[in-house]
GROMACS .gro file of C-alpha atoms in nm:
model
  438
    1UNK     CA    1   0.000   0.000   0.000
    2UNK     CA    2   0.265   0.253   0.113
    3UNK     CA    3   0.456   0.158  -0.265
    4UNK     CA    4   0.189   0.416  -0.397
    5UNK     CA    5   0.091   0.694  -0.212
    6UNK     CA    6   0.381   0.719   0.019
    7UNK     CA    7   0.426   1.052  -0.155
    8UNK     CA    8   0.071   1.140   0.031
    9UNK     CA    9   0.179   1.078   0.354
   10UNK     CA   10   0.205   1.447   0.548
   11UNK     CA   11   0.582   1.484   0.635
   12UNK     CA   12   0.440   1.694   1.009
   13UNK     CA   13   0.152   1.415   1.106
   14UNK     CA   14  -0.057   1.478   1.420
   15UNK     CA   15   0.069   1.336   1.719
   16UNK     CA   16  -0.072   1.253   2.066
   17UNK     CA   17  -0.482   1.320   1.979
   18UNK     CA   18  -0.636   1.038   2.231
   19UNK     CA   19  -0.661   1.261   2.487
   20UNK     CA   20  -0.843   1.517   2.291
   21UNK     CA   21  -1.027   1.253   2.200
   22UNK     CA   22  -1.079   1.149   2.590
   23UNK     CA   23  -1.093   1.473   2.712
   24UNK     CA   24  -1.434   1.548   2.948
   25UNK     CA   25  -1.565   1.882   2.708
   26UNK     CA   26  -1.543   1.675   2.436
   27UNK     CA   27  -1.743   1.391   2.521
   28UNK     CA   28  -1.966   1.648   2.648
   29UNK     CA   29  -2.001   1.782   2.290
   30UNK     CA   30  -2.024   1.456   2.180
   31UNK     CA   31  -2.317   1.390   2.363
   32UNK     CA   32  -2.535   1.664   2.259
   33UNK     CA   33  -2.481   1.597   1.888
   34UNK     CA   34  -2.567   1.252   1.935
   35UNK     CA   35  -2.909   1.373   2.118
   36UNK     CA   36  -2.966   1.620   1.863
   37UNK     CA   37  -2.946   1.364   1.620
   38UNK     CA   38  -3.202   1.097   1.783
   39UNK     CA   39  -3.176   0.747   1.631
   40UNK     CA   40  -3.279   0.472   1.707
   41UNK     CA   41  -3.119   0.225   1.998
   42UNK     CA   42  -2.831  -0.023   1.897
   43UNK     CA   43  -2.827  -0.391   1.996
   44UNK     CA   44  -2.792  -0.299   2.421
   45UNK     CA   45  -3.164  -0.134   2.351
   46UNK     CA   46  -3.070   0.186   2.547
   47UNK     CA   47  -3.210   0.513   2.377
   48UNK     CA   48  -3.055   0.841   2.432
   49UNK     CA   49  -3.310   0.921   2.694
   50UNK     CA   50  -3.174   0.622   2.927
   51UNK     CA   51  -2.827   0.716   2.851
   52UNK     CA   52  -2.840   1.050   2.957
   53UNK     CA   53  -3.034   1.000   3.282
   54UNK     CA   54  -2.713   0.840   3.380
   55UNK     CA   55  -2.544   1.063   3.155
   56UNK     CA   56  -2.245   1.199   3.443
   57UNK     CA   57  -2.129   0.824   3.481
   58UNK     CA   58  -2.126   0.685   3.148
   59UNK     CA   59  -1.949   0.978   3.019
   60UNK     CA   60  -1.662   0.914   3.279
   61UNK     CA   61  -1.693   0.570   3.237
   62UNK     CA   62  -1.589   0.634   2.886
   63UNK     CA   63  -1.307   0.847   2.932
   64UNK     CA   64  -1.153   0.630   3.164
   65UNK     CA   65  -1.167   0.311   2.968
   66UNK     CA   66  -1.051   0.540   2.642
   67UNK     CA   67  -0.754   0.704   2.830
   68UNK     CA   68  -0.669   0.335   2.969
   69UNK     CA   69  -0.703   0.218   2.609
   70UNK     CA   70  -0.938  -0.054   2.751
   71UNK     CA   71  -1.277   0.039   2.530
   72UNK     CA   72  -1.409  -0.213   2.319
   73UNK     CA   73  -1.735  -0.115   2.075
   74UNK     CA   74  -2.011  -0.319   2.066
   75UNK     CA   75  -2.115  -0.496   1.741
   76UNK     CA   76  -2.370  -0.278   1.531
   77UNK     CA   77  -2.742  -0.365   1.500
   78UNK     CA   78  -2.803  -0.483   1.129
   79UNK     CA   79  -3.168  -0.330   1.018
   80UNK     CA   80  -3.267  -0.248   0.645
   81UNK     CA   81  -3.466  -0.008   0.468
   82UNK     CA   82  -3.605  -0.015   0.157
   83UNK     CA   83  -3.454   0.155  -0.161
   84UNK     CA   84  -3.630   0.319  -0.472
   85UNK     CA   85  -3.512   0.003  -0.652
   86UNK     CA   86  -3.710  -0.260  -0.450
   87UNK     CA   87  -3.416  -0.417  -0.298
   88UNK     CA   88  -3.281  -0.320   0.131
   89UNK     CA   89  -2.997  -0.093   0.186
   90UNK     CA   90  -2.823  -0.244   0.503
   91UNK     CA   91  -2.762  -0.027   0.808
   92UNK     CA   92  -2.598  -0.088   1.108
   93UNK     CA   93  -2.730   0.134   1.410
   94UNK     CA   94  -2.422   0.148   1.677
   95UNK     CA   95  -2.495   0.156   2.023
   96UNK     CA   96  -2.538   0.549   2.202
   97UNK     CA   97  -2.185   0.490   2.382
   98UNK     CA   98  -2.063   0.383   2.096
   99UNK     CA   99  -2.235   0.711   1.889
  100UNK     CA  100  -2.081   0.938   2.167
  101UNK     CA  101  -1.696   0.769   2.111
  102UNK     CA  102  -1.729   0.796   1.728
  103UNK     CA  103  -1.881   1.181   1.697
  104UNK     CA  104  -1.571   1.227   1.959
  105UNK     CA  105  -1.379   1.130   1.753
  106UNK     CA  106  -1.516   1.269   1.434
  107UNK     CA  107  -1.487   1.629   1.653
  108UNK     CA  108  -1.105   1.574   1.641
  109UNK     CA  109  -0.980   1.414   1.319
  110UNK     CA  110  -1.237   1.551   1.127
  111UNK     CA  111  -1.063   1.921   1.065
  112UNK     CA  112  -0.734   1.731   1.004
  113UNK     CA  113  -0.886   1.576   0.709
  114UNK     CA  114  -1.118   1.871   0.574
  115UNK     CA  115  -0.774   2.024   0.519
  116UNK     CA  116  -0.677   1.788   0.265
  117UNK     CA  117  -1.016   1.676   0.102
  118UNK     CA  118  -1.052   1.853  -0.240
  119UNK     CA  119  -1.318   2.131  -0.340
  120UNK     CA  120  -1.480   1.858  -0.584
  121UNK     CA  121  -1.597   1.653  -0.246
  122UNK     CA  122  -1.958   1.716  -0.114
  123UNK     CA  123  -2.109   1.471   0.043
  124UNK     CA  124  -2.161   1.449   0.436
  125UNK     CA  125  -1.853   1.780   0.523
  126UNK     CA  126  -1.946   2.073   0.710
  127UNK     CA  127  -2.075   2.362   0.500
  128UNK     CA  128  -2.125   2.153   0.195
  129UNK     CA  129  -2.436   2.015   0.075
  130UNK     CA  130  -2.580   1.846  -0.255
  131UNK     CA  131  -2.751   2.189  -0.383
  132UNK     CA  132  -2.385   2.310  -0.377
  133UNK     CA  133  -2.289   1.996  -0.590
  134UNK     CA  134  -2.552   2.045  -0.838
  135UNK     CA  135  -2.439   2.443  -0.856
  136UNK     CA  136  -2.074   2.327  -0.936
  137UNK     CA  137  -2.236   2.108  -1.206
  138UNK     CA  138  -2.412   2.379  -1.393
  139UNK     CA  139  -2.126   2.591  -1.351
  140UNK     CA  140  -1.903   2.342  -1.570
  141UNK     CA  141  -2.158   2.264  -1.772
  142UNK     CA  142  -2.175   2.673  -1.903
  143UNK     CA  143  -1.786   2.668  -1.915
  144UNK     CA  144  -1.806   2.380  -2.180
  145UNK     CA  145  -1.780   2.083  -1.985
  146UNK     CA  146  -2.095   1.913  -2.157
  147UNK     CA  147  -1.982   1.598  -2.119
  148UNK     CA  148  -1.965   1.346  -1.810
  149UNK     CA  149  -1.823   1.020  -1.681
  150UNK     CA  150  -2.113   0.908  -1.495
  151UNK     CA  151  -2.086   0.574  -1.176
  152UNK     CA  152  -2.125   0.501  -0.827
  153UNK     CA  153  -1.886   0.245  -0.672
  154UNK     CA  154  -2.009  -0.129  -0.603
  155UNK     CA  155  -2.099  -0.197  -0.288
  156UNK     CA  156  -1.858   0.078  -0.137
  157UNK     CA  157  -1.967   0.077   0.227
  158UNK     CA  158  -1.921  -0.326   0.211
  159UNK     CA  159  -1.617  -0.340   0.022
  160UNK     CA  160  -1.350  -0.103   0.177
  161UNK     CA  161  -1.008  -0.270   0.295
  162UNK     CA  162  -0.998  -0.201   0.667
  163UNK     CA  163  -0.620  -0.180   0.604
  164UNK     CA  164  -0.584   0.056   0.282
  165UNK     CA  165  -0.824   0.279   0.488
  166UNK     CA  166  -0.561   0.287   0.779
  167UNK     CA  167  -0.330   0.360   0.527
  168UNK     CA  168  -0.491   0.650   0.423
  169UNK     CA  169  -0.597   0.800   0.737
  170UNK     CA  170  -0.196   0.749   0.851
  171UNK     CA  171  -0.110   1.009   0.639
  172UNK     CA  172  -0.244   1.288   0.826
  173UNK     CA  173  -0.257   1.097   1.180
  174UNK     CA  174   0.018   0.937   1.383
  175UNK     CA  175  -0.110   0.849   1.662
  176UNK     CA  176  -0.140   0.462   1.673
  177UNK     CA  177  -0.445   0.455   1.978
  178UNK     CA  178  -0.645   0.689   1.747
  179UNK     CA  179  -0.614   0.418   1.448
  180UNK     CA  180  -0.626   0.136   1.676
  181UNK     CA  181  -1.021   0.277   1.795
  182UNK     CA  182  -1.075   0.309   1.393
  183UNK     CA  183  -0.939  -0.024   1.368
  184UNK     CA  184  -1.208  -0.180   1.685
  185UNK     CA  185  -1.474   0.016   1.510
  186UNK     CA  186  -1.448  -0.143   1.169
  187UNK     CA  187  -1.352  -0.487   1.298
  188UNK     CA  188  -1.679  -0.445   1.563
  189UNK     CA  189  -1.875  -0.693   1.387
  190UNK     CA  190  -2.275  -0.702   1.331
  191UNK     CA  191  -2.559  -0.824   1.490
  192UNK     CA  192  -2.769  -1.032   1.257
  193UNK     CA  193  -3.087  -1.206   1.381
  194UNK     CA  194  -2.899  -1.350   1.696
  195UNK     CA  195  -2.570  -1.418   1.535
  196UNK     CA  196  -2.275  -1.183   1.577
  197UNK     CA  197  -2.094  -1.183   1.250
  198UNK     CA  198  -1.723  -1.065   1.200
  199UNK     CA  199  -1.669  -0.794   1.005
  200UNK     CA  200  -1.276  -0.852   0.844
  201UNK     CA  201  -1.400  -0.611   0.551
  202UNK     CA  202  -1.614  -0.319   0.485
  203UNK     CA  203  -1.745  -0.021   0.718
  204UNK     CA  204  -2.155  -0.018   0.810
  205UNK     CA  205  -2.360   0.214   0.679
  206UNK     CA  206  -2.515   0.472   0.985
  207UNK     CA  207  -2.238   0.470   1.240
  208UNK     CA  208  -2.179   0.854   1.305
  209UNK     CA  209  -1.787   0.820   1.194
  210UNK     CA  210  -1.901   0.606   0.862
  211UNK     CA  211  -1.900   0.873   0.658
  212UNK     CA  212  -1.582   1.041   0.731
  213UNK     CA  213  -1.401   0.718   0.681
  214UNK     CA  214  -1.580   0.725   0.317
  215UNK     CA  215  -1.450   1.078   0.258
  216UNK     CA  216  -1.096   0.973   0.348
  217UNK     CA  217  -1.108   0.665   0.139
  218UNK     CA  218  -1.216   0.854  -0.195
  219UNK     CA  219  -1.024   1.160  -0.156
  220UNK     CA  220  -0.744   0.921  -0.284
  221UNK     CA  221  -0.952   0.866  -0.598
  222UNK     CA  222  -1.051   1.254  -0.630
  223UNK     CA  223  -0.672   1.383  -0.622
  224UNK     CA  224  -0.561   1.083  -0.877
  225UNK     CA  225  -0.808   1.194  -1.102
  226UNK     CA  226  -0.695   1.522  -1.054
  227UNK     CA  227  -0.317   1.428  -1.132
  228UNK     CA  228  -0.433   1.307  -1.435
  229UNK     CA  229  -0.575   1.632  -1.515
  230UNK     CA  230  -0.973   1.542  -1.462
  231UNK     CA  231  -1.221   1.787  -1.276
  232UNK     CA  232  -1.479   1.559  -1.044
  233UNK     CA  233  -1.771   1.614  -0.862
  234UNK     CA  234  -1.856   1.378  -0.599
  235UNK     CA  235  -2.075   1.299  -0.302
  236UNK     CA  236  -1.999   1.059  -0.114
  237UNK     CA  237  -1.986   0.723  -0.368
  238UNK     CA  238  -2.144   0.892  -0.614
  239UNK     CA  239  -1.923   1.089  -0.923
  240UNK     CA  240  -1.964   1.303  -1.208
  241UNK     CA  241  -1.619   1.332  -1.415
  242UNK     CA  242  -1.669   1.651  -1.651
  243UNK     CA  243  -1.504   1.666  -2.006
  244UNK     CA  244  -1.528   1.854  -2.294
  245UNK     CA  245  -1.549   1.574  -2.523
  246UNK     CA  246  -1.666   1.195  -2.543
  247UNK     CA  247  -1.317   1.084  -2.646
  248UNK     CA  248  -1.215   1.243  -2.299
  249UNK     CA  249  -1.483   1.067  -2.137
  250UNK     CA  250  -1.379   0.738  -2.189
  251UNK     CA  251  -1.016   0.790  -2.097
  252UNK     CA  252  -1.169   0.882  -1.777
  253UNK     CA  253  -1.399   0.565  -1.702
  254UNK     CA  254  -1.061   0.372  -1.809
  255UNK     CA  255  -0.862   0.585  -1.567
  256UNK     CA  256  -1.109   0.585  -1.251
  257UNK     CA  257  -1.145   0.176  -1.311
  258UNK     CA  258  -0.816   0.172  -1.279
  259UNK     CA  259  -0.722   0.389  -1.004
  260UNK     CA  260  -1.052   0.214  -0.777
  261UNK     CA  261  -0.896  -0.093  -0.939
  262UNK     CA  262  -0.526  -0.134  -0.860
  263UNK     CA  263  -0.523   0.120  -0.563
  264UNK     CA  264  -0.804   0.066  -0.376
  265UNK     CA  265  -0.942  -0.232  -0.446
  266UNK     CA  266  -1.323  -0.151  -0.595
  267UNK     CA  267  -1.507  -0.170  -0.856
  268UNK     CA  268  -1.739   0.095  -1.056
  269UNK     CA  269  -2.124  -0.023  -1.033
  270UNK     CA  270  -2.195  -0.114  -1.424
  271UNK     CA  271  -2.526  -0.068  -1.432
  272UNK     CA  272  -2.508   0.293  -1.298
  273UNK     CA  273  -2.169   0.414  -1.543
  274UNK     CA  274  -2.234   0.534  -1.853
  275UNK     CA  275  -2.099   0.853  -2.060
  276UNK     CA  276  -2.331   1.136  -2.162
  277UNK     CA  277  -2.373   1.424  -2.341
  278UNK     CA  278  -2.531   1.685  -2.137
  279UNK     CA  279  -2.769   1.749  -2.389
  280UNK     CA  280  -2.978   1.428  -2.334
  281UNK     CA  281  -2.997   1.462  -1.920
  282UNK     CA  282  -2.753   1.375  -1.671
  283UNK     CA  283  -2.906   1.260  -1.342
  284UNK     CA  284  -2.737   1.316  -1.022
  285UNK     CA  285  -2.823   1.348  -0.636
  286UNK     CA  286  -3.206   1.359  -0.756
  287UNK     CA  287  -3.162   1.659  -0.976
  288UNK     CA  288  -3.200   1.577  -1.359
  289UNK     CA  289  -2.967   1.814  -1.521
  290UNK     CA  290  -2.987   1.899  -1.896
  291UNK     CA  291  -2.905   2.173  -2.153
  292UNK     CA  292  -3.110   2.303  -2.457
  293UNK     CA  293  -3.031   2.639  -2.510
  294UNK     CA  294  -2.946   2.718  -2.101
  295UNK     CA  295  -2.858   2.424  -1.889
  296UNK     CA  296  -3.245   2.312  -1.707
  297UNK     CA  297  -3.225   2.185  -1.344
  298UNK     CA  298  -3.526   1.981  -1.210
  299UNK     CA  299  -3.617   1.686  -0.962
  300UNK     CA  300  -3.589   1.317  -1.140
  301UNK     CA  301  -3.923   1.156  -1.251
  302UNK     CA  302  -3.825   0.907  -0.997
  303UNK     CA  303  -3.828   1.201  -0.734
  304UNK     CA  304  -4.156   1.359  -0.849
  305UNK     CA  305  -4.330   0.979  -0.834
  306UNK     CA  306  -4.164   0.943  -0.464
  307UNK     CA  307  -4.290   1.297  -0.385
  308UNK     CA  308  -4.648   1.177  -0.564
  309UNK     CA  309  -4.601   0.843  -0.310
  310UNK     CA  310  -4.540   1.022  -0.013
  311UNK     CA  311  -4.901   1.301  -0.054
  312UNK     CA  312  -5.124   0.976  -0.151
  313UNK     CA  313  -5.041   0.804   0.181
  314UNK     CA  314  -5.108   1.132   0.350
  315UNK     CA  315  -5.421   1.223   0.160
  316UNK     CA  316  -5.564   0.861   0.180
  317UNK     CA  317  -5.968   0.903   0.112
  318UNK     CA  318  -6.047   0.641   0.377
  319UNK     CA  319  -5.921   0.833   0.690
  320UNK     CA  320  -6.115   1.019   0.910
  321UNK     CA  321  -5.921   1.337   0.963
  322UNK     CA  322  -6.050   1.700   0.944
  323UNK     CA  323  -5.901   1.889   0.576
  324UNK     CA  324  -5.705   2.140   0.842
  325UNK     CA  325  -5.531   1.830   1.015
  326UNK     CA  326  -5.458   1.651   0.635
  327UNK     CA  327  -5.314   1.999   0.559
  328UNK     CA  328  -5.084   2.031   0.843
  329UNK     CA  329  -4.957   1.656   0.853
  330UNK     CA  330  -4.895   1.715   0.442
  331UNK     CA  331  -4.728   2.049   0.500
  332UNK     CA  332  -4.387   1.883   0.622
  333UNK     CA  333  -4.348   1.689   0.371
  334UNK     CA  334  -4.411   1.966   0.089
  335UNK     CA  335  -4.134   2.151   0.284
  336UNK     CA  336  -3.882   1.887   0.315
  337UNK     CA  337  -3.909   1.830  -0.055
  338UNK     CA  338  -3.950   2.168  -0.170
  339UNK     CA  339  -3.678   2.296   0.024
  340UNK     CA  340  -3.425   2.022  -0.115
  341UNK     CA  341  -3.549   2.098  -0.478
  342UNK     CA  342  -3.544   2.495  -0.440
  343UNK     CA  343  -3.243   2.593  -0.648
  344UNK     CA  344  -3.440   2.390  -0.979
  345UNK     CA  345  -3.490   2.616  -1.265
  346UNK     CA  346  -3.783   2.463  -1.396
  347UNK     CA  347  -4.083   2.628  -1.228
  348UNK     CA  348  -4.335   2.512  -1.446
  349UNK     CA  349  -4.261   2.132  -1.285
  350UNK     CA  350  -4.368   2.250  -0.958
  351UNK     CA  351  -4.673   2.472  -1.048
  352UNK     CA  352  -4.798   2.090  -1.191
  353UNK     CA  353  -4.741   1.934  -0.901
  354UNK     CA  354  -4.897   2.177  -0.689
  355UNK     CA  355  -5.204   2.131  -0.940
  356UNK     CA  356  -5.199   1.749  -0.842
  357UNK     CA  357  -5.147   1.814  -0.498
  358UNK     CA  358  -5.486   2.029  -0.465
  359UNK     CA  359  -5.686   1.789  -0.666
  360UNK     CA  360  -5.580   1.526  -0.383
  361UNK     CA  361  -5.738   1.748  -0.123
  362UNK     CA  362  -6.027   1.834  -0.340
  363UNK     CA  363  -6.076   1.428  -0.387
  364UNK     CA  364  -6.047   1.423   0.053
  365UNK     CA  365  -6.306   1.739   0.068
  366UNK     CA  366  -6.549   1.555  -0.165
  367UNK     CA  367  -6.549   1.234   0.021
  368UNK     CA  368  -6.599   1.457   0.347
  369UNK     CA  369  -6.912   1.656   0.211
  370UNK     CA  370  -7.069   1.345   0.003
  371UNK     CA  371  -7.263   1.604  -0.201
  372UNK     CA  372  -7.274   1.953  -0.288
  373UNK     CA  373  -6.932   2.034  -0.379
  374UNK     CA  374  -6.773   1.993  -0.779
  375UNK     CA  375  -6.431   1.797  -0.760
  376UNK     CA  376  -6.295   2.046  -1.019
  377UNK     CA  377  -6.468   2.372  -0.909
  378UNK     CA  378  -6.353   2.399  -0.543
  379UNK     CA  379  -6.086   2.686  -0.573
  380UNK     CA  380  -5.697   2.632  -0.474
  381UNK     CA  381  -5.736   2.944  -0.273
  382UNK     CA  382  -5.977   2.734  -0.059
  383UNK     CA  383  -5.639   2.561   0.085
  384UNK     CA  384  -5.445   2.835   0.061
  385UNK     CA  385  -5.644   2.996   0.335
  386UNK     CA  386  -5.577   2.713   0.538
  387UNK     CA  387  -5.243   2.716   0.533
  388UNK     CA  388  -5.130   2.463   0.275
  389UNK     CA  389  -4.796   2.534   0.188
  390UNK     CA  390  -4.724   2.495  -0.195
  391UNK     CA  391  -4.391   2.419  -0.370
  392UNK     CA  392  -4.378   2.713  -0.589
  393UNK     CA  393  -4.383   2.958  -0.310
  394UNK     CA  394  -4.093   2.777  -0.163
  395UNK     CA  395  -3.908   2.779  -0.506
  396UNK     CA  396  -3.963   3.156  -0.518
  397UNK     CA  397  -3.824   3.251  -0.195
  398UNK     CA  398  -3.514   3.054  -0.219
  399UNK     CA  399  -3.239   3.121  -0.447
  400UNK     CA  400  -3.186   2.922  -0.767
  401UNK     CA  401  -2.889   2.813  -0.976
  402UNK     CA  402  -2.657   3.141  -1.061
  403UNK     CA  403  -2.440   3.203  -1.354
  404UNK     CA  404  -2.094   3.086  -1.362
  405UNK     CA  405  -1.817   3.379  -1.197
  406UNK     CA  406  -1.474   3.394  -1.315
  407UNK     CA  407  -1.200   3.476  -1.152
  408UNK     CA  408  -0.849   3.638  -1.216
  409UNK     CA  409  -0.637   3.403  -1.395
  410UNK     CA  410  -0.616   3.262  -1.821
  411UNK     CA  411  -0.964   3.356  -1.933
  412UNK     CA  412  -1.116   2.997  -1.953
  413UNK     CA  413  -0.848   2.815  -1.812
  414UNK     CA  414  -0.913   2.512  -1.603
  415UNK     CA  415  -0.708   2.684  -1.321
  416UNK     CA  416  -0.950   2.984  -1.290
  417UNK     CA  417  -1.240   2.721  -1.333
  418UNK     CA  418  -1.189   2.566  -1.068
  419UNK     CA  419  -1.105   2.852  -0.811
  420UNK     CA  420  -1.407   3.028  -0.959
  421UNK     CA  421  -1.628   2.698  -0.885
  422UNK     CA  422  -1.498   2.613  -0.537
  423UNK     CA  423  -1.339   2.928  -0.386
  424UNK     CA  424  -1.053   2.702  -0.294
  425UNK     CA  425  -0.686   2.780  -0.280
  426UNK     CA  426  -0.422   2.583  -0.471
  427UNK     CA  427  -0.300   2.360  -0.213
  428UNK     CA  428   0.055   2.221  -0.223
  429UNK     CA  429   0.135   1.865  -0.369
  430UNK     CA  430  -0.192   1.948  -0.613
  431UNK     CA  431  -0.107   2.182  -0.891
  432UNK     CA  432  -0.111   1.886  -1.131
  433UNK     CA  433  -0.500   1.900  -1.074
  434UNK     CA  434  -0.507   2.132  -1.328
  435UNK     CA  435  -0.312   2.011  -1.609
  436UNK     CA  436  -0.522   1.954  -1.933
  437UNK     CA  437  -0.587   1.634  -2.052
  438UNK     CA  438  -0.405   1.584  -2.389
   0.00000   0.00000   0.00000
């Protein structure tokens, strides 16, 4: 492993960050993120509620058996949950002790890392989010980058090699108890059924510290890529590589299978890589992103039919509920979806399904009033007055995708690009990032 990105490895590493770690205020912080995130109980069955009525004594329970380097996690809870697909995304829930050790040490390692993770990275860092991924990809799209290396990895989360992810995090971190407690947390094992399985490979999906790891892992892949002189966007396992042309586009896919390949040992999911021209929709993070004339952002037709889903279950004909109480237990959900869709450019989309939304309620008024009232006739005002809360007004008070801003630099060069795109400053040990691709 250390053949190949040796040169990676910082030459000042952090030393001597257990007892940060360990430390009392920490913990404390810990804590309250944990609460503050809720979730469900891991495979002790204590919720956050019984943890913190003993809250004084667990804490110092943990910070004694840390500092002694005597803590041992216990193995995560397997559940599933459905995905849009029909098939179960596993999760495994950790324990709230567990939760408290692993946003501890998130608080600690995490800013080590943020100052090495590229601009292209967006998924599950502070201050990023997927609107600002979607931005990045309109903003490359207007600077000529219409076409894109689409994938997600197989079976990431199950597939990572506990040791080339120790690897990694070594370059940055030195201190052999903080890798050891990354170490007992991958090697924890899972609760299946009644069976405690060992977990030699792989890192579960919904521990508080999963996520980070993932970061660290792929940042290898973002700055090869970059070396090479390709621009990425990526959230978590999931990638756009933008080119200007399809020829370019397929070096890439050869490239990234490669890199995952040799380097890190995983594979690109076939079924989700493919290379497209911009022109005929790319779809990424929910967004469907596509360019005739102006580059047009709007929610998948997989999104709109989930959004559809979720107001049918809510509006269901057969319950008994007053049209104020459907319109209040709806609102959330318009919200939550509404609020994650905002910076679309595609208004028309939502003034539809703000249509279909109303003619829902109509269909829950007319079963309430038996007769008397014309499905089609009732106004949408009528729900406006009670307080139904419609996507286009959330669309119009939030801001939507803006125009591409350049910056000082070769007018169009892929320098400027990308400091125009991410606000981030050339970092040593990365100016090949920027090279063209020949």
């Amino acid at each position: 492993m250390r053949r190949w990105n040796e040169k990676y490895h910082a030459k000042y590493k952090k030393h001597s960050l257990i007892d940060q770690v360990y430390e009392p205020r920490n913990l404390e912080e810990a804590f309250k993120a944990v609460k503050a995130n809720h979730g469900a109980p891991g495979m002790d069955g204590e919720t956050i509620e019984q943890f913190e009525q003993h809250k004084e004594l667990r804490l110092a329970e943990l910070h004694r058996t840390l500092k002694e380097g005597s803590y041992r996690p216990s193995p995560v809870l397997r559940v599933f949950i459905p995905k849009a697909d029909g098939r179960k995304r596993p999760l495994g829930i950790p324990t709230v002790r567990d939760r408290v050790v692993q946003q501890a040490l998130k608080n600690v390692i995490e800013p080590i890392f943020e100052e090495i993770f590229l601009a292209g990275s967006y998924g599950y860092r502070p201050g990023k989010s997927a609107q600002q991924a979607i931005v990045r990809v309109t903003g490359l799209i207007n600077a000529g980058y219409r076409w894109v290396m689409e994938t997600d990895i197989q079976s990431f989360f199950d597939k990572v090699e506990h040791d080339i992810l120790l690897d990694l995090a070594n370059e940055q971190v030195s201190d052999g108890r903080v890798l050891k407690l990354i170490r007992r947390f991958l090697e924890s094992g899972v609760l299946v059924g009644e069976e405690i399985q060992e977990t030699p490979i792989g890192t579960p999906q919904g521990g508080v510290i999963s996520p980070l790891l993932a970061n660290i892992m792929l940042n290898h892949l973002d700055r090869r890529m970059g070396e090479e002189g390709y621009i990425i966007t990526r959230y978590a396992d999931d990638l756009l590589v933008h080119c200007k042309t399809s020829w370019e586009a397929e070096k890439a896919l050869d490239k990234a299978r490669e890199i995952l390949g040799k380097e890190l040992h995983l594979e690109l999911k076939p079924e989700k890589t493919r290379i497209a021209q911009v022109s005929t929709g790319v779809d990424f993070l929910g967004f469907r992103i596509g360019r005739t004339g102006q580059v047009t952002v709007r929610p998948t037709n997989e999104a709109m039919d989930d959004y559809k889903q979720a107001v049918r279950e809510k509006t269901h004909r057969g319950r008994t509920l007053s049209i104020k109480v459907v319109i209040r237990n709806l609102n959330p959900t318009i919200r939550g979806w509404g609020n994650y869709y905002s910076i679309s450019n595609c208004t028309t989309w939502y003034k539809k399904i703000d249509a279909w939304t109303k003619v829902r309620l109509r269909s829950v008024v007319l079963k309430r009033k038996a007769h008397g009232w014309d499905l089609m006739t009732l106004p949408g005002s009528y729900f406006d007055e009670m307080g139904l809360c419609t996507l286009a007004s959330i669309v119009k008070g939030n801001p939507r995708i803006p125009p591409l801003k350049r910056v000082s630099g070769s007018k169009g060069s892929r320098a400027s690009l990308l400091v125009g795109m991410t606000n981030a400053r050339p970092r040593a040990g990365y100016g090949k990032s920027v090279r063209p691709v020949l």
